[in-house]
Tab-separated table of C-alpha atoms in Angstrom:
chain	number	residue	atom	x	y	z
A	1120	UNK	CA	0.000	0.000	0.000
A	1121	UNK	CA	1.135	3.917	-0.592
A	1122	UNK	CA	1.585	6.727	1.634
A	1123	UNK	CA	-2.109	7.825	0.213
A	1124	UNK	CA	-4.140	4.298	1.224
A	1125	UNK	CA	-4.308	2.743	4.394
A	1126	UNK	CA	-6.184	-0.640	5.501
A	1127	UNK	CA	-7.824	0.656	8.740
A	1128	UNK	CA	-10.378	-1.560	11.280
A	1129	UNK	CA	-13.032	0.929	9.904
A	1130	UNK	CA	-12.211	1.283	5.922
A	1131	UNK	CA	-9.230	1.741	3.486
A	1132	UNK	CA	-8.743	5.360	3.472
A	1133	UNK	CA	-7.833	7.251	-0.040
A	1134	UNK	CA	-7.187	10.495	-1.175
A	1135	UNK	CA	-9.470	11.863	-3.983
A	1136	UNK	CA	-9.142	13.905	-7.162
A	1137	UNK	CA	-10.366	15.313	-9.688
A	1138	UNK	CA	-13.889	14.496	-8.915
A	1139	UNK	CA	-14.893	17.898	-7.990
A	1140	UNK	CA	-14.629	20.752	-5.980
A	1141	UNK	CA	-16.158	18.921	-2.664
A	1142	UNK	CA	-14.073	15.132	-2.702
A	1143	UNK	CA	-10.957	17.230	-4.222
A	1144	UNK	CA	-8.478	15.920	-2.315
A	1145	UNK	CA	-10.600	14.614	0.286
A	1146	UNK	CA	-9.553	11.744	2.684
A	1147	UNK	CA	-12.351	9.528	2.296
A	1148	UNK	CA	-12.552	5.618	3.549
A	1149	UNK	CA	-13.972	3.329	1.668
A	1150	UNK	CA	-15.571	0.230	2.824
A	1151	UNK	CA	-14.048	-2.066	0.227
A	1152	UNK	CA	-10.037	-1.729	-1.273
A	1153	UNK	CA	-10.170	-0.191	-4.330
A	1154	UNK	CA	-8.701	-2.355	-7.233
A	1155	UNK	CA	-4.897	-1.604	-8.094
A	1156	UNK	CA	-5.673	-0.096	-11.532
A	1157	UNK	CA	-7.604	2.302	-10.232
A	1158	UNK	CA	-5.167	3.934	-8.363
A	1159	UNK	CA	-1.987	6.221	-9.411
A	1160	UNK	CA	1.056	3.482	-8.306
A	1161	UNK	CA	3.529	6.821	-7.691
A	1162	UNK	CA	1.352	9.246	-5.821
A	1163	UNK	CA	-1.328	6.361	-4.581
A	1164	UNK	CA	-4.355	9.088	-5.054
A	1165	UNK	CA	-7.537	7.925	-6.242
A	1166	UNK	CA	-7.704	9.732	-9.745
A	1167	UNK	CA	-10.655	10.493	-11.909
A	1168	UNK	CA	-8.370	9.536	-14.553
A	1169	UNK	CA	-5.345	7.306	-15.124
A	1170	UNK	CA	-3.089	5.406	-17.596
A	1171	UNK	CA	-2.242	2.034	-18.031
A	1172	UNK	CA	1.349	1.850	-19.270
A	1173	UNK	CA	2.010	-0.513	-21.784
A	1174	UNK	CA	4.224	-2.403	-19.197
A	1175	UNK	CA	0.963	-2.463	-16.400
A	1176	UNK	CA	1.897	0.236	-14.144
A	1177	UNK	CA	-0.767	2.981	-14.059
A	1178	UNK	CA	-0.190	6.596	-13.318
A	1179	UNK	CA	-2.588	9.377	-12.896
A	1180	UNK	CA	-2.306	12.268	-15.523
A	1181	UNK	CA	-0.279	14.512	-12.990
A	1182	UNK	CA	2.343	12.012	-12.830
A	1183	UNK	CA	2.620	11.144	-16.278
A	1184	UNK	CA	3.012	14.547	-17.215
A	1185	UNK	CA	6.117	14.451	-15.452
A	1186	UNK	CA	7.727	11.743	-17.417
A	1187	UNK	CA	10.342	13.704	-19.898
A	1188	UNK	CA	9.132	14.078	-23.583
A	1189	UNK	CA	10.678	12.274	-26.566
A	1190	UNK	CA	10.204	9.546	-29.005
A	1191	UNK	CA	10.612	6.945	-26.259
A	1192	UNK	CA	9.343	7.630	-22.902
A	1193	UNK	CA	10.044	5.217	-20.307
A	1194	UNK	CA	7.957	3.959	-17.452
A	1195	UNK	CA	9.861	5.737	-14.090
A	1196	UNK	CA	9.448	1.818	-12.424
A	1197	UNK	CA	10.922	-0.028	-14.869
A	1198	UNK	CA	12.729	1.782	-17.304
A	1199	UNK	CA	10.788	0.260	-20.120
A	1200	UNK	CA	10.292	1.936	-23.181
A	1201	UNK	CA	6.780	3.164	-24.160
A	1202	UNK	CA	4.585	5.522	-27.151
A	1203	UNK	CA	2.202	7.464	-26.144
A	1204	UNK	CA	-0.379	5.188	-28.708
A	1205	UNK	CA	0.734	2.379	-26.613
A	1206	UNK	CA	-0.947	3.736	-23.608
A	1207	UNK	CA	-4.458	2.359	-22.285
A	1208	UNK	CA	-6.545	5.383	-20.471
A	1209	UNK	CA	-9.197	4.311	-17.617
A	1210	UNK	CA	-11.931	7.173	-16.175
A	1211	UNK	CA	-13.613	6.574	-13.196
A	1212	UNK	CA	-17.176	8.536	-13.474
A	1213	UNK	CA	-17.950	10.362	-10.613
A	1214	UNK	CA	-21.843	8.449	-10.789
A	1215	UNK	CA	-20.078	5.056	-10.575
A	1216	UNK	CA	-17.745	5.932	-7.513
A	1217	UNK	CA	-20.469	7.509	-5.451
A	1218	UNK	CA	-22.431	4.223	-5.224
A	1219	UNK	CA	-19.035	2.835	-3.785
A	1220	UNK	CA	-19.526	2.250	0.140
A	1221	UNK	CA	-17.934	4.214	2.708
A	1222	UNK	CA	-17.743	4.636	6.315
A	1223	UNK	CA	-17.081	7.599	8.254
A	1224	UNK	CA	-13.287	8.467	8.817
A	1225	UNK	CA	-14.500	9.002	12.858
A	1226	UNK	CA	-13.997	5.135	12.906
A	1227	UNK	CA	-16.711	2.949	14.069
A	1228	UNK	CA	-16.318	3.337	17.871
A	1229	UNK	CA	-17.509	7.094	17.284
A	1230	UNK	CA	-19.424	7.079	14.327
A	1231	UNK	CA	-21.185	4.026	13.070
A	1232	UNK	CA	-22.096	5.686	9.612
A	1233	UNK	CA	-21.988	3.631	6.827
A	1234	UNK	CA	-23.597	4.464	3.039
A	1235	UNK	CA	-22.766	5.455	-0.017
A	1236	UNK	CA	-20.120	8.336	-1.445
A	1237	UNK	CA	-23.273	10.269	-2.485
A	1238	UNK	CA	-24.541	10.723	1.238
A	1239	UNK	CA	-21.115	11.738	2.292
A	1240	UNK	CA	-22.235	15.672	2.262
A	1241	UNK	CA	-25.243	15.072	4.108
A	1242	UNK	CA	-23.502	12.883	7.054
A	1243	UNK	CA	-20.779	15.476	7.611
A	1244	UNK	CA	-23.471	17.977	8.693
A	1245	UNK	CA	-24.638	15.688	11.165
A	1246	UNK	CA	-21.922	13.692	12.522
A	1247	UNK	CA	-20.287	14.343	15.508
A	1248	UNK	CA	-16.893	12.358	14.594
A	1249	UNK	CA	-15.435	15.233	13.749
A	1250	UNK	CA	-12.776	16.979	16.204
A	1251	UNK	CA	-12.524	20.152	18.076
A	1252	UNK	CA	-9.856	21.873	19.994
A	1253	UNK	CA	-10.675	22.356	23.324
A	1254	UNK	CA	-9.920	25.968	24.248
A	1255	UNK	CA	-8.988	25.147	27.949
A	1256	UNK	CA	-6.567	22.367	27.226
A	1257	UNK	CA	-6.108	22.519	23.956
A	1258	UNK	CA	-6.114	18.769	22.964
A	1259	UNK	CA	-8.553	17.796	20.230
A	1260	UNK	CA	-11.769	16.305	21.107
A	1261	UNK	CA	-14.949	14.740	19.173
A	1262	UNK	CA	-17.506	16.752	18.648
A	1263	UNK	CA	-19.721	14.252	20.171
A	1264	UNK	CA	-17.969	14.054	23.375
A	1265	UNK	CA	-17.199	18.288	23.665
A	1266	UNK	CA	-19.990	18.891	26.383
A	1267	UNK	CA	-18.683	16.130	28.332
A	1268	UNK	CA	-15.300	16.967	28.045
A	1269	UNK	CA	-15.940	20.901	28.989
A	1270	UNK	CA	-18.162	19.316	32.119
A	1271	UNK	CA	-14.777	17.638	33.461
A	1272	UNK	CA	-11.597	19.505	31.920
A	1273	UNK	CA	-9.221	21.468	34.520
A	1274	UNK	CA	-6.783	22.262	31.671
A	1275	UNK	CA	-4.366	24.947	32.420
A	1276	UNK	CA	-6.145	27.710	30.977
A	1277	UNK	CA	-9.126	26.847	33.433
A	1278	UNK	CA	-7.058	26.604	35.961
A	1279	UNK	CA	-5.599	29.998	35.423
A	1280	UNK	CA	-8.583	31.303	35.274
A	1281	UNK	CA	-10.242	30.213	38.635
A	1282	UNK	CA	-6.980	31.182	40.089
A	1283	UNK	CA	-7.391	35.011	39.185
A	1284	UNK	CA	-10.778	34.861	39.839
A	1285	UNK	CA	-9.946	33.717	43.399
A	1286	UNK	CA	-7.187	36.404	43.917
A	1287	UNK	CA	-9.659	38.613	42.530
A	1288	UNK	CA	-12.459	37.953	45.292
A	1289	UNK	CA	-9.812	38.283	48.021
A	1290	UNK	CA	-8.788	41.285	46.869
A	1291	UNK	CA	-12.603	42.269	46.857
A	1292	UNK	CA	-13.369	40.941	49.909
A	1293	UNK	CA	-10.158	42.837	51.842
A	1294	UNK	CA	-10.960	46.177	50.040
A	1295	UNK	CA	-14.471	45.822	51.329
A	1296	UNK	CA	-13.193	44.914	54.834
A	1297	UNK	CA	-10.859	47.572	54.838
A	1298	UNK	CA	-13.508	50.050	53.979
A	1299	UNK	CA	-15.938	49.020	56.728
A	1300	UNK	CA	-13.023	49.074	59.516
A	1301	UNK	CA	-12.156	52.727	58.372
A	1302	UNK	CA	-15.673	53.889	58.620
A	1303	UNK	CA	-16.116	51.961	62.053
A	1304	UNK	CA	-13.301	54.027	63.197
A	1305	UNK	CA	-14.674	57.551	62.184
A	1306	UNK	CA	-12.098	57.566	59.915
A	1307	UNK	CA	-12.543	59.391	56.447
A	1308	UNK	CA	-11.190	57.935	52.988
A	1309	UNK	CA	-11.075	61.485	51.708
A	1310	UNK	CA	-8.111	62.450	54.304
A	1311	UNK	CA	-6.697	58.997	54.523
A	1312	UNK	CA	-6.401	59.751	50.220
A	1313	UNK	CA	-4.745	63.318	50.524
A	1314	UNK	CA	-2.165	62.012	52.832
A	1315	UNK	CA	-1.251	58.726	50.541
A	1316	UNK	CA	-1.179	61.375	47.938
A	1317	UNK	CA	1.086	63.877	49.749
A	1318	UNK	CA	3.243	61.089	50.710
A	1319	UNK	CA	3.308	60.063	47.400
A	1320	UNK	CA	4.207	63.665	45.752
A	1321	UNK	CA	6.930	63.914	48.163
A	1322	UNK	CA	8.534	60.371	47.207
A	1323	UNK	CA	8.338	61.763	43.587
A	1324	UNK	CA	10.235	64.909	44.662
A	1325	UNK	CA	12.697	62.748	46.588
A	1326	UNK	CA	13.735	60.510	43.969
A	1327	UNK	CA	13.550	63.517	41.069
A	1328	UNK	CA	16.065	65.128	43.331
A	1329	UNK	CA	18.367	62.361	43.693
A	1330	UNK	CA	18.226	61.651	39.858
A	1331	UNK	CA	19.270	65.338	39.281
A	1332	UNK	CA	22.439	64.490	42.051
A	1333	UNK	CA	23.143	61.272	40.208
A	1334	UNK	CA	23.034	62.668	36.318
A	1335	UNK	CA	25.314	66.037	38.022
A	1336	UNK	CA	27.627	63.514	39.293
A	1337	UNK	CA	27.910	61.519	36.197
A	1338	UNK	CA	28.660	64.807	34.380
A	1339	UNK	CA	31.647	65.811	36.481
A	1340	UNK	CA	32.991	62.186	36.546
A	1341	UNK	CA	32.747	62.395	32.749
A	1342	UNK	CA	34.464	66.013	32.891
A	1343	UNK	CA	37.414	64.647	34.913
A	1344	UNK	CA	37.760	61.799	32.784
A	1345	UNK	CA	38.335	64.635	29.961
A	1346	UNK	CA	40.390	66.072	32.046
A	1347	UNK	CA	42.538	63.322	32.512
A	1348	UNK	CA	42.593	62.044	29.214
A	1349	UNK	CA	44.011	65.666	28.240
A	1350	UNK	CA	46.707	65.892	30.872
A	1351	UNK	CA	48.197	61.822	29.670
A	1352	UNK	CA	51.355	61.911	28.042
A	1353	UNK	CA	50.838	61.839	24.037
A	1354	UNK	CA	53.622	60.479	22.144
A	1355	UNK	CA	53.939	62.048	18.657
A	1356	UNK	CA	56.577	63.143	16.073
A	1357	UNK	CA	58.901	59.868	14.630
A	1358	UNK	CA	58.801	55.820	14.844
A	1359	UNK	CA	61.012	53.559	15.396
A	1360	UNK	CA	60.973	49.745	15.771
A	1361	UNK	CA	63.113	47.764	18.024
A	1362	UNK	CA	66.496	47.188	16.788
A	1363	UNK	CA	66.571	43.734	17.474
A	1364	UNK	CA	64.513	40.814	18.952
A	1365	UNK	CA	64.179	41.180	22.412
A	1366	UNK	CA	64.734	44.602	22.947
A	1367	UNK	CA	62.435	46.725	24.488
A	1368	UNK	CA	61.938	50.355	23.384
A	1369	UNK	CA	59.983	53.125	24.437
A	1370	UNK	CA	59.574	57.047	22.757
A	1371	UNK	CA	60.484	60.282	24.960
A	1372	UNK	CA	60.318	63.673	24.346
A	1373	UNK	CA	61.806	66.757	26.068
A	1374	UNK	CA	59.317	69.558	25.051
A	1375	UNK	CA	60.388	73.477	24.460
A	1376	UNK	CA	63.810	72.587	24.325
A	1377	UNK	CA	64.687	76.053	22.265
A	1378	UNK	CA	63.270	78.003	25.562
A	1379	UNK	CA	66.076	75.795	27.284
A	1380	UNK	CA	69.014	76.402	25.243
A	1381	UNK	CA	67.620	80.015	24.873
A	1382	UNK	CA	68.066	80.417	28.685
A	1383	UNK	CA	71.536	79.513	28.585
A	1384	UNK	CA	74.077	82.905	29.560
A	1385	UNK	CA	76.896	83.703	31.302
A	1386	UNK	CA	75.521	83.451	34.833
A	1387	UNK	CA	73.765	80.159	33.982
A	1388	UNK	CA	76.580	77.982	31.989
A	1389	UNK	CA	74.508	75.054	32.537
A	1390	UNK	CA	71.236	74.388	31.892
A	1391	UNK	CA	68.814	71.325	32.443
A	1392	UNK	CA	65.930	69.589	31.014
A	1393	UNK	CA	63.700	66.261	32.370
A	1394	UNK	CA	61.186	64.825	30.431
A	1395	UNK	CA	58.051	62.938	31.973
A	1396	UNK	CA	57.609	59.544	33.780
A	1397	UNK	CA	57.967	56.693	31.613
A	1398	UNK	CA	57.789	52.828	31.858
A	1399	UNK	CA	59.557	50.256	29.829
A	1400	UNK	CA	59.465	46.327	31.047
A	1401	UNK	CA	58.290	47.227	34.203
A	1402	UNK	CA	60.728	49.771	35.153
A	1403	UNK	CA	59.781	53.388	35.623
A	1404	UNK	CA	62.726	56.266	34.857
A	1405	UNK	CA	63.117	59.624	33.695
A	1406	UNK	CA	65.190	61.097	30.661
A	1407	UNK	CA	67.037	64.281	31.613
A	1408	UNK	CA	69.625	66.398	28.896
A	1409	UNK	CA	71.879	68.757	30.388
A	1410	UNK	CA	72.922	71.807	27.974
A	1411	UNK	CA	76.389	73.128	28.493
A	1412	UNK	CA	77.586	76.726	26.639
A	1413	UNK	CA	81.362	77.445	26.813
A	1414	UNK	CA	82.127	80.416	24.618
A	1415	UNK	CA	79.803	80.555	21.895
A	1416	UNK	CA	79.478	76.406	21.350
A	1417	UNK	CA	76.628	74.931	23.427
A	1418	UNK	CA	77.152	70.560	23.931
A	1419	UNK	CA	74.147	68.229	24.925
A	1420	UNK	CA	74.361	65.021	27.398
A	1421	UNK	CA	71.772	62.672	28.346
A	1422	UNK	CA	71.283	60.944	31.576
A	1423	UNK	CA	68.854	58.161	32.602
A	1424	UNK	CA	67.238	57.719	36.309
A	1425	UNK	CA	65.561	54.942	37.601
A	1426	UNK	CA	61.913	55.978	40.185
A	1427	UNK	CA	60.013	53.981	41.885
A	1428	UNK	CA	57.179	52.533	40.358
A	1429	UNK	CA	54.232	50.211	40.934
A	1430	UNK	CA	55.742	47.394	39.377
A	1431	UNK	CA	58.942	47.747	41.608
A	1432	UNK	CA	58.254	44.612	43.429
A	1433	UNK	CA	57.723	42.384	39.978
A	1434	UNK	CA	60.801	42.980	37.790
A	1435	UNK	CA	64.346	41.931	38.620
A	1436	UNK	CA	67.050	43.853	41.184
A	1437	UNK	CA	69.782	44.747	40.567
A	1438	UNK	CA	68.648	46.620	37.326
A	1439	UNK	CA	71.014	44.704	34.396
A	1440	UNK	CA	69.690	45.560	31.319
A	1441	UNK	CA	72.097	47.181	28.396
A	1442	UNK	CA	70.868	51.033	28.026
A	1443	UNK	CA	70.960	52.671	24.908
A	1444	UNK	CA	69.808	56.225	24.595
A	1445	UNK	CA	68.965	57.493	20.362
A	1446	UNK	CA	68.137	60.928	19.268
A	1447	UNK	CA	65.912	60.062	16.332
A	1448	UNK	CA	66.124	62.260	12.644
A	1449	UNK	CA	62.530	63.388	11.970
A	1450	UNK	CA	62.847	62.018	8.486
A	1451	UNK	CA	65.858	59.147	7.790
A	1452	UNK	CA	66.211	56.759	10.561
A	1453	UNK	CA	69.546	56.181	9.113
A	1454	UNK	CA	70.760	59.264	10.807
A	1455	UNK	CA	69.823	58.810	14.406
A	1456	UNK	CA	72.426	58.863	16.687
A	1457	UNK	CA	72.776	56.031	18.751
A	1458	UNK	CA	74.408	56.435	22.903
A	1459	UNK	CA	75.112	53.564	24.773
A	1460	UNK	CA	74.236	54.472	28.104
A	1461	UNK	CA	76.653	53.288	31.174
A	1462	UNK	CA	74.454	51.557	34.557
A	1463	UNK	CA	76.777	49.677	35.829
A	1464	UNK	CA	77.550	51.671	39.661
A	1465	UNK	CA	75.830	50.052	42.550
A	1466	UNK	CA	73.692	53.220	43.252
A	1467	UNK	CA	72.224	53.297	39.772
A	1468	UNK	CA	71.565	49.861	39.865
A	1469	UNK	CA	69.652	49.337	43.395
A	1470	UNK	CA	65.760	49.181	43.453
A	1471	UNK	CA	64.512	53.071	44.025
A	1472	UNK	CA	63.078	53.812	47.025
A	1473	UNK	CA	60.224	56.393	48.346
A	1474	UNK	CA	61.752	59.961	47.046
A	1475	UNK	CA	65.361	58.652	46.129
A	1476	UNK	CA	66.177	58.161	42.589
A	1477	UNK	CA	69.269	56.193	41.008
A	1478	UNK	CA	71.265	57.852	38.475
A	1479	UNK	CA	73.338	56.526	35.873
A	1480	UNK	CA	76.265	57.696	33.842
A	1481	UNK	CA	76.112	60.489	31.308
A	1482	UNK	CA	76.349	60.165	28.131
A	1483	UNK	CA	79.199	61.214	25.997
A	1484	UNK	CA	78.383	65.110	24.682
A	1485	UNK	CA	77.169	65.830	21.849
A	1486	UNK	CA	77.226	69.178	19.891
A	1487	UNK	CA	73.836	71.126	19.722
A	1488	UNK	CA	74.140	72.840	16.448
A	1489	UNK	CA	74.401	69.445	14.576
A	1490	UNK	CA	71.210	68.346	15.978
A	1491	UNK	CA	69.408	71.520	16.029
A	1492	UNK	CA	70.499	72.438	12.212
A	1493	UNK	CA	70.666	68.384	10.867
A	1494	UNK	CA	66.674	68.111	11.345
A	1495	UNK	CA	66.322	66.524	14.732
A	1496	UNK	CA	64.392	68.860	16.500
A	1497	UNK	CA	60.382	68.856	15.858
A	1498	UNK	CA	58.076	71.293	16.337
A	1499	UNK	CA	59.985	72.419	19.376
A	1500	UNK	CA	60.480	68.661	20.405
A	1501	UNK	CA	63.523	66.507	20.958
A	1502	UNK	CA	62.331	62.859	20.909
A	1503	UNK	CA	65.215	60.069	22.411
A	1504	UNK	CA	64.159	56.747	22.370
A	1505	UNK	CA	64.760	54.088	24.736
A	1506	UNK	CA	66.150	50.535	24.648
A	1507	UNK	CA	66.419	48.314	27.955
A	1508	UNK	CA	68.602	44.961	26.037
């Protein structure tokens, strides 16, 4: 049997078609099978039509249609080779099915209906086989049985429902109570309802206020976050990698460093300059360049402390790492000028404490005008990188 016929207790159920608009594609079951060659054998529908291929398998109109076009068409079971002349049509009338027996589709223990096609309209009016959905538990039910079912079923939905309507006489029941106790006591709902509303106003006030704290809060967190973010140190002018592998490098800059070599006279010889707090592999130091004039030629040194810093207590001491300080070129890296840097002494070297700082070596000196003329200095700026090796 196909997916379209089934043997039941109470019929053999088939789908019909093209028998008009009411059985058109109507489940219907039958009393007796219905013989083989009246039924498609691909789609298993009860056609008003069919063809008998030349090879005995029959196929309704749709599903002939289907089979490609040529010369030789072949039967989709077998393969075999068929012409169209070749093929036998069978028509079922729609007066010779409808004195066919059926039964209802309710199946016997609901419905006991049995007649011919022809009285099919009339019995669906009448029988109660067919189902419902019951609207409190939403599982389908025979129409037949639906009053019964209603009389007993605590589905959710009911349940829910006689639920609020209990909450909702308790709440009826206390309002009422509440009322007569207040009027027992002399005690009068208009002035018991101007103070809830008072209270109420004032609540309102309350948490307006504290909204208006919270949102002026917000905005001077947000303004010192501005603030902040203005006053961080921002790297700019030249980039450099690290040299090698391994080495660790970080940009400083010594800002207005013509106002510092401009302050240099002959009561002030020596001038000098420190740039910001910096960090580089956990270690926190400062950059400072000393300016030196004698007679009219002013020399440059660099000299690199170590300060204590908040990851003091992580990174290795004695400091050991291989200094070198670089002035870069603004525009050909090829020209910066590279100073190893000597940290070797046992005060440099120690871990900094609270308000002491370690110094280093200086530099060897290095004549201003080259770097000042040579295109080192930007915008005011002298940027010196450094590499801890």
């Amino acid at each position: 049997m196909t997916a379209q016929q089934s043997e039941l207790p109470n019929g053999w159920k088939y789908t019909l078609t093209g028998f008009g608009e009411f059985l058109e594609m109507r489940r219907v079951a039958f009393a007796e099978p219905m013989p083989a060659t009246r039924l498609c054998g691909i789609c298993g529908m009860l056609p008003s039509r069919t063809s008998q291929l030349p090879c005995g398998h029959v196929l309704c109109e749709s599903c002939r249609d289907q089979i490609p076009q040529g010369k030789h068409r072949r039967c989709p079971f077998d393969g075999k080779k068929f012409a169209d002349s070749a093929v036998h049509p069978m028509n079922i009338e729609l007066s010779e099915l409808e004195q066919s027996r059926i039964v209802c589709s309710a199946g016997s223990q609901v419905c006991g209906f049995s007649g011919k096609l022809s009285e099919l309209a009339d019995h669906l009016t009448q029988c109660g086989g067919g189902k419902i959905k019951c609207c409190k538990c939403n599982r389908p039910v025979f129409r037949n049985h639906a009053v019964n079912h209603y009389r007993s079923c605590t589905g959710p939905q009911h349940a829910a429902t006689t639920e609020a309507a209990t909450k909702g006489d308790k709440m009826a029941d206390i309002e009422k109570s509440t009322r007569e106790l207040m009027l027992s006591k002399g005690v009068e709902l208009e002035a018991v309802l101007s103070r809830f509303t008072n209270t109420l106003a004032d609540k309102v006030a309350s948490l307006e206020r504290q909204l208006l704290e919270a949102q002026n809060k917000s905005n001077s967190d947000q303004q010192s976050a501005v603030v902040a973010e203005k006053g961080k140190v921002v790297i700019q002018g030249p980039y450099r990698a690290a040299s090698s592998a391994g080495v660790l490098i970080t940009t400083c800059k010594f800002a207005d460093i013509y106002a510092v070599v401009d302050s240099l006279n002959e009561e002030q010889a020596e001038v000098r300059k420190s740039t910001d707090t910096y960090s580089l592999g956990g270690y926190t130091f400062k950059l400072e360049c000393e300016f030196s004039k004698v007679e009219n030629e002013v020399k440059v040194r660099f000299i690199l402390f170590l300060h204590e810093g908040e990851w003091d207590s992580y990174v290795d001491w004695p400091f050991e790492k291989m200094v070198t300080l670089i002035i870069m070129h603004t525009k050909d890296e090829a020209k910066d000028v590279r100073l190893p840097l000597t940290m070797v002494d046992h005060r440099a070297v120690r871990k900094p404490r609270a308000g002491v700082e370690r110094w280093g070596h200086w530099t060897i000196k290095k004549n201003w005008q080259d770097i000042e003329l040579k295109g080192y200095v930007d915008r005011g700026a002298l940027y010196v990188n450094v590499e801890f090796e």
